[in-house]
PDB file of C-alpha atoms in Angstrom:
ATOM      1  CA  MET A   1       0.000   0.000   0.000  1.00 79.00           C
ATOM      2  CA  VAL A   2       1.267   3.466  -0.884  1.00 79.00           C
ATOM      3  CA  GLY A   3       1.343   5.846   2.086  1.00 87.00           C
ATOM      4  CA  TRP A   4       1.647   9.606   2.387  1.00 87.00           C
ATOM      5  CA  ASN A   5       5.442   9.458   2.817  1.00 89.00           C
ATOM      6  CA  ASP A   6       5.679   7.453  -0.420  1.00 89.00           C
ATOM      7  CA  LEU A   7       3.625  10.121  -2.201  1.00 90.00           C
ATOM      8  CA  ARG A   8       5.881  12.860  -0.788  1.00 91.00           C
ATOM      9  CA  ARG A   9       8.996  11.010  -1.978  1.00 92.00           C
ATOM     10  CA  GLU A  10       7.451  10.235  -5.362  1.00 94.00           C
ATOM     11  CA  PRO A  11       4.693  12.766  -6.093  1.00 95.00           C
ATOM     12  CA  PHE A  12       4.322  11.439  -9.631  1.00 94.00           C
ATOM     13  CA  ARG A  13       2.352   8.523  -8.127  1.00 94.00           C
ATOM     14  CA  LEU A  14      -0.416  10.971  -7.257  1.00 95.00           C
ATOM     15  CA  LEU A  15       0.031  13.722  -9.847  1.00 96.00           C
ATOM     16  CA  PHE A  16       0.316  11.574 -12.998  1.00 96.00           C
ATOM     17  CA  PRO A  17      -3.094   9.860 -12.501  1.00 95.00           C
ATOM     18  CA  LEU A  18      -4.550  13.243 -11.542  1.00 95.00           C
ATOM     19  CA  GLY A  19      -3.110  14.666 -14.795  1.00 95.00           C
ATOM     20  CA  ILE A  20      -4.856  11.921 -16.769  1.00 95.00           C
ATOM     21  CA  LEU A  21      -8.125  12.706 -14.980  1.00 94.00           C
ATOM     22  CA  PHE A  22      -7.788  16.442 -15.724  1.00 92.00           C
ATOM     23  CA  GLY A  23      -6.956  15.634 -19.354  1.00 90.00           C
ATOM     24  CA  CYS A  24     -10.170  13.623 -19.621  1.00 90.00           C
ATOM     25  CA  LEU A  25     -12.109  16.509 -18.051  1.00 87.00           C
ATOM     26  CA  GLY A  26     -10.627  18.938 -20.573  1.00 83.00           C
ATOM     27  CA  VAL A  27     -11.593  16.709 -23.492  1.00 83.00           C
ATOM     28  CA  SER A  28     -15.043  15.903 -22.071  1.00 81.00           C
ATOM     29  CA  HIS A  29     -15.879  19.589 -22.434  1.00 73.00           C
ATOM     30  CA  TRP A  30     -15.820  19.130 -26.220  1.00 75.00           C
ATOM     31  CA  LEU A  31     -17.691  15.852 -26.065  1.00 77.00           C
ATOM     32  CA  ARG A  32     -20.480  17.492 -24.069  1.00 74.00           C
ATOM     33  CA  TYR A  33     -20.542  20.343 -26.596  1.00 73.00           C
ATOM     34  CA  ALA A  34     -20.763  17.902 -29.521  1.00 76.00           C
ATOM     35  CA  LEU A  35     -23.548  15.865 -27.951  1.00 78.00           C
ATOM     36  CA  ASP A  36     -25.593  18.793 -26.647  1.00 74.00           C
ATOM     37  CA  GLY A  37     -25.966  21.517 -29.242  1.00 64.00           C
ATOM     38  CA  SER A  38     -27.245  23.934 -26.614  1.00 56.00           C
ATOM     39  CA  ALA A  39     -24.106  23.662 -24.463  1.00 62.00           C
ATOM     40  CA  SER A  40     -21.647  26.472 -24.849  1.00 66.00           C
ATOM     41  CA  SER A  41     -18.019  25.834 -25.706  1.00 67.00           C
ATOM     42  CA  SER A  42     -15.043  27.577 -24.237  1.00 69.00           C
ATOM     43  CA  GLY A  43     -11.656  27.235 -25.819  1.00 73.00           C
ATOM     44  CA  PHE A  44     -10.237  29.069 -22.822  1.00 76.00           C
ATOM     45  CA  PHE A  45     -11.679  26.473 -20.415  1.00 80.00           C
ATOM     46  CA  HIS A  46     -10.319  23.621 -22.526  1.00 80.00           C
ATOM     47  CA  ALA A  47      -6.837  25.108 -22.927  1.00 81.00           C
ATOM     48  CA  SER A  48      -6.619  26.069 -19.262  1.00 84.00           C
ATOM     49  CA  ILE A  49      -7.583  22.600 -18.053  1.00 87.00           C
ATOM     50  CA  GLN A  50      -5.218  20.922 -20.511  1.00 87.00           C
ATOM     51  CA  VAL A  51      -2.166  23.115 -19.798  1.00 86.00           C
ATOM     52  CA  TYR A  52      -2.591  24.407 -16.257  1.00 87.00           C
ATOM     53  CA  ALA A  53      -4.160  21.299 -14.747  1.00 91.00           C
ATOM     54  CA  SER A  54      -3.365  18.225 -16.834  1.00 91.00           C
ATOM     55  CA  MET A  55       0.097  19.141 -18.139  1.00 90.00           C
ATOM     56  CA  PHE A  56       1.003  20.884 -14.893  1.00 91.00           C
ATOM     57  CA  CYS A  57       0.383  17.604 -13.039  1.00 95.00           C
ATOM     58  CA  PHE A  58       2.901  15.847 -15.279  1.00 93.00           C
ATOM     59  CA  ILE A  59       5.434  18.680 -15.017  1.00 90.00           C
ATOM     60  CA  ALA A  60       5.101  18.995 -11.235  1.00 93.00           C
ATOM     61  CA  GLY A  61       5.004  15.218 -10.786  1.00 94.00           C
ATOM     62  CA  PHE A  62       8.264  14.822 -12.682  1.00 91.00           C
ATOM     63  CA  LEU A  63      10.086  17.817 -11.195  1.00 89.00           C
ATOM     64  CA  MET A  64       8.927  17.188  -7.627  1.00 93.00           C
ATOM     65  CA  THR A  65      10.135  13.592  -7.900  1.00 93.00           C
ATOM     66  CA  ALA A  66      13.323  14.125  -9.907  1.00 87.00           C
ATOM     67  CA  LEU A  67      14.783  17.385  -8.526  1.00 86.00           C
ATOM     68  CA  PRO A  68      15.310  16.029  -5.005  1.00 88.00           C
ATOM     69  CA  ARG A  69      17.093  13.021  -6.519  1.00 86.00           C
ATOM     70  CA  PHE A  70      19.215  15.079  -8.921  1.00 80.00           C
ATOM     71  CA  THR A  71      20.283  17.424  -6.132  1.00 81.00           C
ATOM     72  CA  SER A  72      20.372  14.921  -3.224  1.00 83.00           C
ATOM     73  CA  ALA A  73      17.990  17.285  -1.413  1.00 86.00           C
ATOM     74  CA  SER A  74      14.980  16.620   0.773  1.00 89.00           C
ATOM     75  CA  PRO A  75      11.841  15.147  -0.812  1.00 93.00           C
ATOM     76  CA  THR A  76       8.651  17.090  -1.365  1.00 94.00           C
ATOM     77  CA  SER A  77       7.243  18.402   1.889  1.00 94.00           C
ATOM     78  CA  THR A  78       3.661  17.885   2.973  1.00 94.00           C
ATOM     79  CA  TRP A  79       2.825  21.589   2.588  1.00 96.00           C
ATOM     80  CA  GLU A  80       4.272  21.682  -0.966  1.00 96.00           C
ATOM     81  CA  LEU A  81       2.229  18.701  -2.113  1.00 96.00           C
ATOM     82  CA  LEU A  82      -0.933  19.903  -0.360  1.00 96.00           C
ATOM     83  CA  ALA A  83      -0.477  23.401  -1.835  1.00 97.00           C
ATOM     84  CA  VAL A  84      -0.239  21.963  -5.366  1.00 97.00           C
ATOM     85  CA  LEU A  85      -3.343  19.819  -4.812  1.00 96.00           C
ATOM     86  CA  SER A  86      -5.281  22.736  -3.300  1.00 97.00           C
ATOM     87  CA  PHE A  87      -4.448  25.098  -6.160  1.00 97.00           C
ATOM     88  CA  LEU A  88      -5.309  22.436  -8.762  1.00 95.00           C
ATOM     89  CA  ILE A  89      -8.706  21.715  -7.206  1.00 95.00           C
ATOM     90  CA  ALA A  90      -9.508  25.405  -6.649  1.00 96.00           C
ATOM     91  CA  GLN A  91      -8.506  26.172 -10.239  1.00 94.00           C
ATOM     92  CA  LEU A  92     -10.842  23.474 -11.546  1.00 91.00           C
ATOM     93  CA  ILE A  93     -13.717  24.875  -9.474  1.00 93.00           C
ATOM     94  CA  PHE A  94     -13.059  28.443 -10.655  1.00 94.00           C
ATOM     95  CA  LEU A  95     -12.721  27.421 -14.317  1.00 89.00           C
ATOM     96  CA  SER A  96     -15.962  25.425 -14.114  1.00 85.00           C
ATOM     97  CA  SER A  97     -17.687  28.473 -12.612  1.00 88.00           C
ATOM     98  CA  GLY A  98     -16.295  30.857 -15.262  1.00 86.00           C
ATOM     99  CA  TRP A  99     -14.272  32.826 -12.708  1.00 90.00           C
ATOM    100  CA  TRP A 100     -11.290  33.283 -15.010  1.00 87.00           C
ATOM    101  CA  VAL A 101      -9.275  35.732 -12.880  1.00 89.00           C
ATOM    102  CA  ALA A 102      -9.532  33.535  -9.786  1.00 93.00           C
ATOM    103  CA  ALA A 103      -8.509  30.502 -11.860  1.00 92.00           C
ATOM    104  CA  GLU A 104      -5.482  32.418 -13.188  1.00 91.00           C
ATOM    105  CA  ALA A 105      -4.584  33.379  -9.610  1.00 94.00           C
ATOM    106  CA  CYS A 106      -4.510  29.654  -8.804  1.00 95.00           C
ATOM    107  CA  VAL A 107      -2.136  29.097 -11.730  1.00 92.00           C
ATOM    108  CA  ALA A 108       0.095  31.848 -10.354  1.00 94.00           C
ATOM    109  CA  GLY A 109      -0.030  30.057  -7.000  1.00 96.00           C
ATOM    110  CA  LEU A 110       0.993  26.786  -8.667  1.00 94.00           C
ATOM    111  CA  LEU A 111       3.922  28.517 -10.342  1.00 93.00           C
ATOM    112  CA  VAL A 112       5.003  30.075  -7.020  1.00 95.00           C
ATOM    113  CA  VAL A 113       4.912  26.693  -5.274  1.00 96.00           C
ATOM    114  CA  LEU A 114       6.933  25.086  -8.081  1.00 92.00           C
ATOM    115  CA  ALA A 115       9.465  27.942  -8.116  1.00 92.00           C
ATOM    116  CA  VAL A 116       9.890  27.833  -4.321  1.00 93.00           C
ATOM    117  CA  PHE A 117      10.153  24.041  -4.448  1.00 93.00           C
ATOM    118  CA  ALA A 118      12.922  24.157  -7.075  1.00 88.00           C
ATOM    119  CA  ALA A 119      14.794  27.005  -5.361  1.00 88.00           C
ATOM    120  CA  ARG A 120      14.733  25.203  -2.003  1.00 89.00           C
ATOM    121  CA  ARG A 121      16.104  22.025  -3.599  1.00 85.00           C
ATOM    122  CA  PHE A 122      18.960  23.814  -5.352  1.00 81.00           C
ATOM    123  CA  VAL A 123      19.887  25.915  -2.317  1.00 81.00           C
ATOM    124  CA  GLY A 124      19.634  22.981   0.103  1.00 71.00           C
ATOM    125  CA  ARG A 125      21.281  20.372  -2.090  1.00 72.00           C
ATOM    126  CA  ARG A 126      23.789  17.993  -0.572  1.00 70.00           C
ATOM    127  CA  SER A 127      25.404  17.277  -3.918  1.00 65.00           C
ATOM    128  CA  GLN A 128      27.986  19.876  -4.909  1.00 71.00           C
ATOM    129  CA  SER A 129      27.515  19.220  -8.598  1.00 69.00           C
ATOM    130  CA  SER A 130      25.831  21.951 -10.601  1.00 71.00           C
ATOM    131  CA  PRO A 131      22.316  21.438 -11.921  1.00 71.00           C
ATOM    132  CA  PRO A 132      22.145  20.197 -15.509  1.00 75.00           C
ATOM    133  CA  THR A 133      22.732  22.994 -18.030  1.00 82.00           C
ATOM    134  CA  GLU A 134      19.425  22.226 -19.736  1.00 84.00           C
ATOM    135  CA  PHE A 135      17.573  23.144 -16.551  1.00 81.00           C
ATOM    136  CA  VAL A 136      18.144  26.839 -17.353  1.00 86.00           C
ATOM    137  CA  TRP A 137      14.872  26.467 -19.280  1.00 90.00           C
ATOM    138  CA  ILE A 138      12.908  25.768 -16.084  1.00 87.00           C
ATOM    139  CA  PRO A 139      13.221  29.278 -14.552  1.00 88.00           C
ATOM    140  CA  LEU A 140      12.715  30.731 -18.030  1.00 92.00           C
ATOM    141  CA  GLY A 141       9.491  28.716 -18.395  1.00 91.00           C
ATOM    142  CA  LEU A 142       8.322  29.826 -14.963  1.00 90.00           C
ATOM    143  CA  SER A 143       9.043  33.442 -15.967  1.00 92.00           C
ATOM    144  CA  PHE A 144       6.982  33.028 -19.146  1.00 94.00           C
ATOM    145  CA  GLY A 145       4.188  31.578 -17.023  1.00 92.00           C
ATOM    146  CA  PHE A 146       4.255  34.428 -14.475  1.00 92.00           C
ATOM    147  CA  ILE A 147       4.352  37.168 -17.113  1.00 94.00           C
ATOM    148  CA  GLY A 148       1.650  35.554 -19.251  1.00 93.00           C
ATOM    149  CA  ILE A 149      -0.634  34.880 -16.281  1.00 92.00           C
ATOM    150  CA  GLY A 150      -0.187  38.475 -15.101  1.00 91.00           C
ATOM    151  CA  MET A 151      -1.130  39.760 -18.545  1.00 92.00           C
ATOM    152  CA  LEU A 152      -4.193  37.479 -18.665  1.00 89.00           C
ATOM    153  CA  MET A 153      -5.383  38.493 -15.211  1.00 89.00           C
ATOM    154  CA  TRP A 154      -4.912  42.164 -15.992  1.00 89.00           C
ATOM    155  CA  ALA A 155      -6.814  41.872 -19.273  1.00 88.00           C
ATOM    156  CA  GLN A 156      -9.596  39.673 -17.855  1.00 83.00           C
ATOM    157  CA  ALA A 157     -10.145  42.171 -15.063  1.00 82.00           C
ATOM    158  CA  GLY A 158     -10.841  44.719 -17.819  1.00 82.00           C
ATOM    159  CA  HIS A 159      -7.914  47.000 -17.062  1.00 80.00           C
ATOM    160  CA  VAL A 160      -6.225  46.831 -20.481  1.00 83.00           C
ATOM    161  CA  SER A 161      -6.922  46.204 -24.122  1.00 83.00           C
ATOM    162  CA  PRO A 162      -7.821  42.654 -25.265  1.00 82.00           C
ATOM    163  CA  TRP A 163      -4.540  42.409 -27.183  1.00 86.00           C
ATOM    164  CA  VAL A 164      -2.816  41.968 -23.805  1.00 88.00           C
ATOM    165  CA  ALA A 165      -4.816  38.770 -23.219  1.00 85.00           C
ATOM    166  CA  ALA A 166      -4.111  37.668 -26.789  1.00 87.00           C
ATOM    167  CA  THR A 167      -0.396  38.054 -26.057  1.00 90.00           C
ATOM    168  CA  GLY A 168      -0.485  36.687 -22.499  1.00 90.00           C
ATOM    169  CA  ARG A 169      -2.305  33.453 -23.298  1.00 88.00           C
ATOM    170  CA  PRO A 170       0.320  31.954 -25.645  1.00 89.00           C
ATOM    171  CA  LEU A 171       3.112  33.232 -23.427  1.00 90.00           C
ATOM    172  CA  ALA A 172       1.577  31.569 -20.353  1.00 88.00           C
ATOM    173  CA  GLN A 173       0.512  28.380 -22.093  1.00 85.00           C
ATOM    174  CA  GLN A 174       2.925  27.686 -24.922  1.00 89.00           C
ATOM    175  CA  GLY A 175       5.900  29.616 -23.556  1.00 91.00           C
ATOM    176  CA  PHE A 176       5.658  28.014 -20.124  1.00 88.00           C
ATOM    177  CA  LEU A 177       5.038  24.502 -21.415  1.00 87.00           C
ATOM    178  CA  GLY A 178       7.536  24.742 -24.272  1.00 89.00           C
ATOM    179  CA  ALA A 179      10.377  25.968 -22.071  1.00 92.00           C
ATOM    180  CA  ILE A 180       9.769  23.326 -19.381  1.00 88.00           C
ATOM    181  CA  VAL A 181       9.589  20.538 -21.968  1.00 87.00           C
ATOM    182  CA  THR A 182      12.740  21.845 -23.670  1.00 91.00           C
ATOM    183  CA  GLY A 183      14.649  21.891 -20.383  1.00 87.00           C
ATOM    184  CA  VAL A 184      13.530  18.514 -19.121  1.00 81.00           C
ATOM    185  CA  GLY A 185      13.507  16.891 -22.562  1.00 82.00           C
ATOM    186  CA  GLY A 186      16.928  18.318 -23.388  1.00 84.00           C
ATOM    187  CA  PHE A 187      18.253  16.678 -20.254  1.00 79.00           C
ATOM    188  CA  MET A 188      16.393  13.370 -20.485  1.00 76.00           C
ATOM    189  CA  ALA A 189      16.502  12.653 -24.244  1.00 77.00           C
ATOM    190  CA  PRO A 190      20.279  12.046 -24.503  1.00 75.00           C
ATOM    191  CA  ARG A 191      20.128   9.727 -21.518  1.00 70.00           C
TER     192      ARG A 191
END
């Protein structure tokens, strides 16, 4: 039986299945739309669930499992794992309710938790070896995510022109995801 300490040491055991579940929820939105002509569709809902919930589970599951091993640092703490789960669930509730700004605030919270997690592992590492060079993409991806989310929240609150949202969305979704995948994939692929 897998206990809480096992999940803290290997968060992918919890986050990968959760990522699959969120992926199914994101796709079911389109299935419901196709079956019920009166249902409204939201590309923003779909993209947010797919990137910020489903893909984030895979990214966080991998990084929160692998970084402590790469750096010989402490495993994921209870508060870090609970914070990720809380933000993911709150984000799903806010997206389902159409509260876009609150959902984006949850994404910002997820990015903060991941950034703090990574920083704590690199600062507190027992191994004196430097992090892999390819991991320079991880803080860059987090930066893209923070900037894009900020632009989206600002635009969705009605404070700026819609072009800010049109610029922030790909920066937060594709920039964040692309940079993280490039960093992790650049490290893992040759191995």
